[in-house]
PDB file of C-alpha atoms in Angstrom:
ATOM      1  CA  UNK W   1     110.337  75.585 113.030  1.00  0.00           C
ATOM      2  CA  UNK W   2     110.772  76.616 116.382  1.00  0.00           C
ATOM      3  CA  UNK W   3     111.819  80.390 115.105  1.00  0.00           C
ATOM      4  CA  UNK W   4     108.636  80.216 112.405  1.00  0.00           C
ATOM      5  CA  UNK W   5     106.633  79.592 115.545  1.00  0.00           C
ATOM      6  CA  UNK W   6     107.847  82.256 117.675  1.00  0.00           C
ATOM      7  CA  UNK W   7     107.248  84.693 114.419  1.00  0.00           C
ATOM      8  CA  UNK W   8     103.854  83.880 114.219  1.00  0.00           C
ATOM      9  CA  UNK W   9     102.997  84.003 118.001  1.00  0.00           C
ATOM     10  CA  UNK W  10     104.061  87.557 118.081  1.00  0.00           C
ATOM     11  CA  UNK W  11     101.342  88.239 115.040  1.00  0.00           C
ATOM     12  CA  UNK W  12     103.615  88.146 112.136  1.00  0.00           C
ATOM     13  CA  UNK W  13     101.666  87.615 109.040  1.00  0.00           C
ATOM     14  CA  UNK W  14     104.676  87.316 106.579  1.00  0.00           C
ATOM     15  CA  UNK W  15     107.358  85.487 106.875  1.00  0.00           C
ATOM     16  CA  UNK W  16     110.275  85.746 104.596  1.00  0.00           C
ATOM     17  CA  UNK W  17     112.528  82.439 104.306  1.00  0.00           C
ATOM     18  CA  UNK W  18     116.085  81.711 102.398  1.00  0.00           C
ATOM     19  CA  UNK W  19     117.047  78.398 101.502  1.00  0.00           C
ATOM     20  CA  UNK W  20     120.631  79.698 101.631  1.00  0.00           C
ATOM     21  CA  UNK W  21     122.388  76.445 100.875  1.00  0.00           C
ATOM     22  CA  UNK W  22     120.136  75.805  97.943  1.00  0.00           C
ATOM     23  CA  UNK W  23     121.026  79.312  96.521  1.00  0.00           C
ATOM     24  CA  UNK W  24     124.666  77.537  97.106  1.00  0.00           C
ATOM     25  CA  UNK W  25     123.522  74.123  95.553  1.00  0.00           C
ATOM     26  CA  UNK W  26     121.260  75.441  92.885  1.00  0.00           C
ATOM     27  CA  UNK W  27     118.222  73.326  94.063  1.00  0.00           C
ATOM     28  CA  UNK W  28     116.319  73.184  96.865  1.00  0.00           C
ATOM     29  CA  UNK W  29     118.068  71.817 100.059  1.00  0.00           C
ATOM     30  CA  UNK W  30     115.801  72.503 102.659  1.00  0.00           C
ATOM     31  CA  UNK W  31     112.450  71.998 100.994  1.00  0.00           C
ATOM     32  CA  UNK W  32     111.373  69.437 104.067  1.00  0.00           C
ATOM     33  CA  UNK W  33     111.574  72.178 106.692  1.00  0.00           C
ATOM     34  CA  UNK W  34     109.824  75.219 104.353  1.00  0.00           C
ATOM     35  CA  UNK W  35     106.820  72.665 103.980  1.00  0.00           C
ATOM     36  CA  UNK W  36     106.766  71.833 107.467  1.00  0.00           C
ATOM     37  CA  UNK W  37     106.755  75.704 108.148  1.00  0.00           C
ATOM     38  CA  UNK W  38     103.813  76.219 105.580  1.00  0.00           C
ATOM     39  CA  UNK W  39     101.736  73.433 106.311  1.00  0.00           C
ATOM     40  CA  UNK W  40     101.616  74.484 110.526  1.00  0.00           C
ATOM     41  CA  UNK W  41     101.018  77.623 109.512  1.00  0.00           C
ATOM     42  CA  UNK W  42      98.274  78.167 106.933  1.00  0.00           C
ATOM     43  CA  UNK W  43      97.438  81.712 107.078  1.00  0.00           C
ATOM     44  CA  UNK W  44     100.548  82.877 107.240  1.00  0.00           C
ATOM     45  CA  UNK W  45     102.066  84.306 103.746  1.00  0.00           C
ATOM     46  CA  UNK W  46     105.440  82.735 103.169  1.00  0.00           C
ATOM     47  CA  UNK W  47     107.982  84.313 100.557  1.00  0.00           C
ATOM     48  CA  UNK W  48     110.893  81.973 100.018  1.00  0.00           C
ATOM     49  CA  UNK W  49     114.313  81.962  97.849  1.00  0.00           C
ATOM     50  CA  UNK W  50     117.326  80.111  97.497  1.00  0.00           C
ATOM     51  CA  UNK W  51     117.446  78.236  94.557  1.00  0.00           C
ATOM     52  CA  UNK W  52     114.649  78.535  92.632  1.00  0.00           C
ATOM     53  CA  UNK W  53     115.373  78.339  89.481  1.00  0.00           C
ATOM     54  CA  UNK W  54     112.675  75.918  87.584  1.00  0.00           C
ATOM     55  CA  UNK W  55     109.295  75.809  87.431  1.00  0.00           C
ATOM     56  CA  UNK W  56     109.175  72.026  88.930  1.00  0.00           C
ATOM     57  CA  UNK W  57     110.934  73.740  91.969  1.00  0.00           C
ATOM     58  CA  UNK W  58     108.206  77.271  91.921  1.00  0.00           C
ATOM     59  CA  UNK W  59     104.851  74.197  91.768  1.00  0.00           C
ATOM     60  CA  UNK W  60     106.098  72.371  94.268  1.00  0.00           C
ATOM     61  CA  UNK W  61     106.546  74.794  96.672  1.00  0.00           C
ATOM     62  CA  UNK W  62     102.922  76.399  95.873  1.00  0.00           C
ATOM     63  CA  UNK W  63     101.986  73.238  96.514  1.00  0.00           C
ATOM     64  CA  UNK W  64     103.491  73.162  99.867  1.00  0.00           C
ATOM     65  CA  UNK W  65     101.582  76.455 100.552  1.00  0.00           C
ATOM     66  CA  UNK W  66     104.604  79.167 100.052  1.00  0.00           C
ATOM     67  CA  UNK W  67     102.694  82.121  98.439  1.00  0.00           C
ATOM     68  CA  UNK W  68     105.669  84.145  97.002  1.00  0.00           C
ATOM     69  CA  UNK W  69     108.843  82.636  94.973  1.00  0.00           C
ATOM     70  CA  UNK W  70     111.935  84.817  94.416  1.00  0.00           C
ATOM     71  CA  UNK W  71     114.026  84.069  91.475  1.00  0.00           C
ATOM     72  CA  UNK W  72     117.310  85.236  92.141  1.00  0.00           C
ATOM     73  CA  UNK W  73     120.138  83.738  89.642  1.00  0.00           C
ATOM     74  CA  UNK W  74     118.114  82.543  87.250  1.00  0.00           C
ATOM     75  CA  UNK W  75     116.308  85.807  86.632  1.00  0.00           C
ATOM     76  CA  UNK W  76     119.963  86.740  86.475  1.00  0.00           C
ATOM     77  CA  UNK W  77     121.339  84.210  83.700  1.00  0.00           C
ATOM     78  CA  UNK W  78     118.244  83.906  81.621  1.00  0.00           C
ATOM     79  CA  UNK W  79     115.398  87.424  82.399  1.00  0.00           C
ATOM     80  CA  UNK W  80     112.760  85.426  79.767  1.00  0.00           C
ATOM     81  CA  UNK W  81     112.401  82.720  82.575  1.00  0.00           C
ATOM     82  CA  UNK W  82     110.732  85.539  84.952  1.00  0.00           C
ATOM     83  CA  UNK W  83     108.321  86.515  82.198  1.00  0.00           C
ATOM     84  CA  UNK W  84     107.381  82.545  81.736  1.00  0.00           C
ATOM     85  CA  UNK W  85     106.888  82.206  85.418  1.00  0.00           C
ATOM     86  CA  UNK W  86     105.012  85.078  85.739  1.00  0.00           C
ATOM     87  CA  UNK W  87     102.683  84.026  83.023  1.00  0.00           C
ATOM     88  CA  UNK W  88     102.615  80.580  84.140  1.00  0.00           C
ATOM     89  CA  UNK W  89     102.334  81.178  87.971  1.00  0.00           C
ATOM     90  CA  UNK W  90     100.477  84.861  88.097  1.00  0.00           C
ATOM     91  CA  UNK W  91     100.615  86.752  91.279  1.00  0.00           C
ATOM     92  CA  UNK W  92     103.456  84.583  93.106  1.00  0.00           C
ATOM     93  CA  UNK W  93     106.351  85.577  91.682  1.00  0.00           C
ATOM     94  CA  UNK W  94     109.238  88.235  93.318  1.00  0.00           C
ATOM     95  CA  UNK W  95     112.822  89.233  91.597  1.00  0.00           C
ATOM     96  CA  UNK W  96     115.446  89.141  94.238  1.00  0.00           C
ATOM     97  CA  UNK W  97     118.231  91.134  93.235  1.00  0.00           C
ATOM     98  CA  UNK W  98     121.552  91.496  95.117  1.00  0.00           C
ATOM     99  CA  UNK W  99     124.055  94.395  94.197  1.00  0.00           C
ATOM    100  CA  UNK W 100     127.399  95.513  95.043  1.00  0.00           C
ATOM    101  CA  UNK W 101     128.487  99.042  94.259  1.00  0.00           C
ATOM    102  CA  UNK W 102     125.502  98.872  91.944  1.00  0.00           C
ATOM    103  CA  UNK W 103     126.169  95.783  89.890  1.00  0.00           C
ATOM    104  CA  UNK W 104     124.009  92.438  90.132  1.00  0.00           C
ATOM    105  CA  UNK W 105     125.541  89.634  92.273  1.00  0.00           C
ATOM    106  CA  UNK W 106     124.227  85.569  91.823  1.00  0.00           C
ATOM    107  CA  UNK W 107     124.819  82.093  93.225  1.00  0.00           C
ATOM    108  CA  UNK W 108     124.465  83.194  96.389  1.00  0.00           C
ATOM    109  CA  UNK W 109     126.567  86.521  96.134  1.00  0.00           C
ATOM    110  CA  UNK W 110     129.722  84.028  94.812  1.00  0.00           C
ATOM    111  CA  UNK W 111     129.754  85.864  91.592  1.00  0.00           C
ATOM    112  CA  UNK W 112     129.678  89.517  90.703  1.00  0.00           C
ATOM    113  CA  UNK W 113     128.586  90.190  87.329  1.00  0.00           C
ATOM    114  CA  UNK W 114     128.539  93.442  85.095  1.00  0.00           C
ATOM    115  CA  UNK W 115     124.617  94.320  84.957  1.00  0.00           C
ATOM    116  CA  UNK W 116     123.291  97.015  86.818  1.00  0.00           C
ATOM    117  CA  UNK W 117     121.154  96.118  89.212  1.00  0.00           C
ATOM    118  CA  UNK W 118     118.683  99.032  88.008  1.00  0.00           C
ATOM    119  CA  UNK W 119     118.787  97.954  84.427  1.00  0.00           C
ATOM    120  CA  UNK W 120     117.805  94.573  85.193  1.00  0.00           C
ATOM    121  CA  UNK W 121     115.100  95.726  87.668  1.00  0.00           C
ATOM    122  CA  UNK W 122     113.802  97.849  84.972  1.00  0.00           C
ATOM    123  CA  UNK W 123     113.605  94.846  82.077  1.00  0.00           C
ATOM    124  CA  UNK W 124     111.325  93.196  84.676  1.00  0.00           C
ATOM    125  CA  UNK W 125     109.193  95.997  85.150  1.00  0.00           C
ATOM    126  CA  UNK W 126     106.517  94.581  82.437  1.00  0.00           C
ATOM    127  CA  UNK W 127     106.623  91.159  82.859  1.00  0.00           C
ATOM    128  CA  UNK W 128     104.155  91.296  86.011  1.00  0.00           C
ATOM    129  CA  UNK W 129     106.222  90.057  88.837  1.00  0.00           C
ATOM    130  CA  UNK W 130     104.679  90.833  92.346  1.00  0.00           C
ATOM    131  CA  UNK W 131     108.140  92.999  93.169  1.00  0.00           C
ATOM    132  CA  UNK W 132     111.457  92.907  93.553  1.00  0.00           C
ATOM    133  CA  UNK W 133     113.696  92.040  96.971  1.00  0.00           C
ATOM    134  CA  UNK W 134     116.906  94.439  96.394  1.00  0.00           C
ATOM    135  CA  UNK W 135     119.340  93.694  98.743  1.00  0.00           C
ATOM    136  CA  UNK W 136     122.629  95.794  99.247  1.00  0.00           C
ATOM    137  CA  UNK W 137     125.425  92.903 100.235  1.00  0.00           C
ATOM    138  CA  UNK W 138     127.687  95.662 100.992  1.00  0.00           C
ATOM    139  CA  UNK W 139     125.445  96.433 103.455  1.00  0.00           C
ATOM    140  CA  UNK W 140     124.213  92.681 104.352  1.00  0.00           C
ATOM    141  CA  UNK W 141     125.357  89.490 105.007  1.00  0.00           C
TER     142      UNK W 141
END
């Protein structure tokens, strides 16, 4: 909270959070703190990931007041999930893809798979999502 509050003080108007050990667990870990974040901060535009991956999880962070949801995994191990959200939740949903040497990483970068990351960010080019979060873990973490 303390580092949300330090972001905001020096004018940030988006903040971009990672449950990182729910992208481990699957689920939501640190839900308590996000909504704490959210809720003393109401004008600030949150964008959150780390394991997203159902739509119970996506409503009850809107709920909470996180505007953006990146699906990361799932979008991964099943692309027609994105398109549901997207329909279902219009306007808060973000892709986060993670590559190495070009080819799409999940669970939290565990797992290397064999899609491109550009061929995946292209099949999600129609389904509406707000955009995509590309990060480069050669690069990153």
């Amino acid at each position: 909270m303390a580092v949300a509050d330090r972001w905001v003080e020096q004018g940030t108007e988006r903040l971009h959070l990672v449950d990182l050990d729910g992208a481990f667990e699957g689920r939501p870990v640190n839900a308590d703190a996000i909504s704490t974040i959210a809720r003393n901060h109401p004008g600030l535009t949150i964008q959150l990931g780390g394991g997203i991956r159902s739509a119970e999880t996506i409503e009850a962070y809107l709920e909470a007041g996180v505007d953006l949801l990146i699906i990361g995994t799932r979008a991964v191990e099943e692309p027609e999930f994105v398109s549901e959200m997207c329909r279902k939740f219009p306007g808060h949903i973000i892709v986060g893809l993670d590559g190495l040497h070009g080819m799409v990483a999940k669970n939290g970068w565990k797992e290397v798979t064999e899609i491109s990351v550009k061929s995946l960010a292209l099949l999600f080019q129609a389904d509406g999502i707000e955009s995509i979060v590309y990060t480069d873990i050669g690069k990153d973490g």
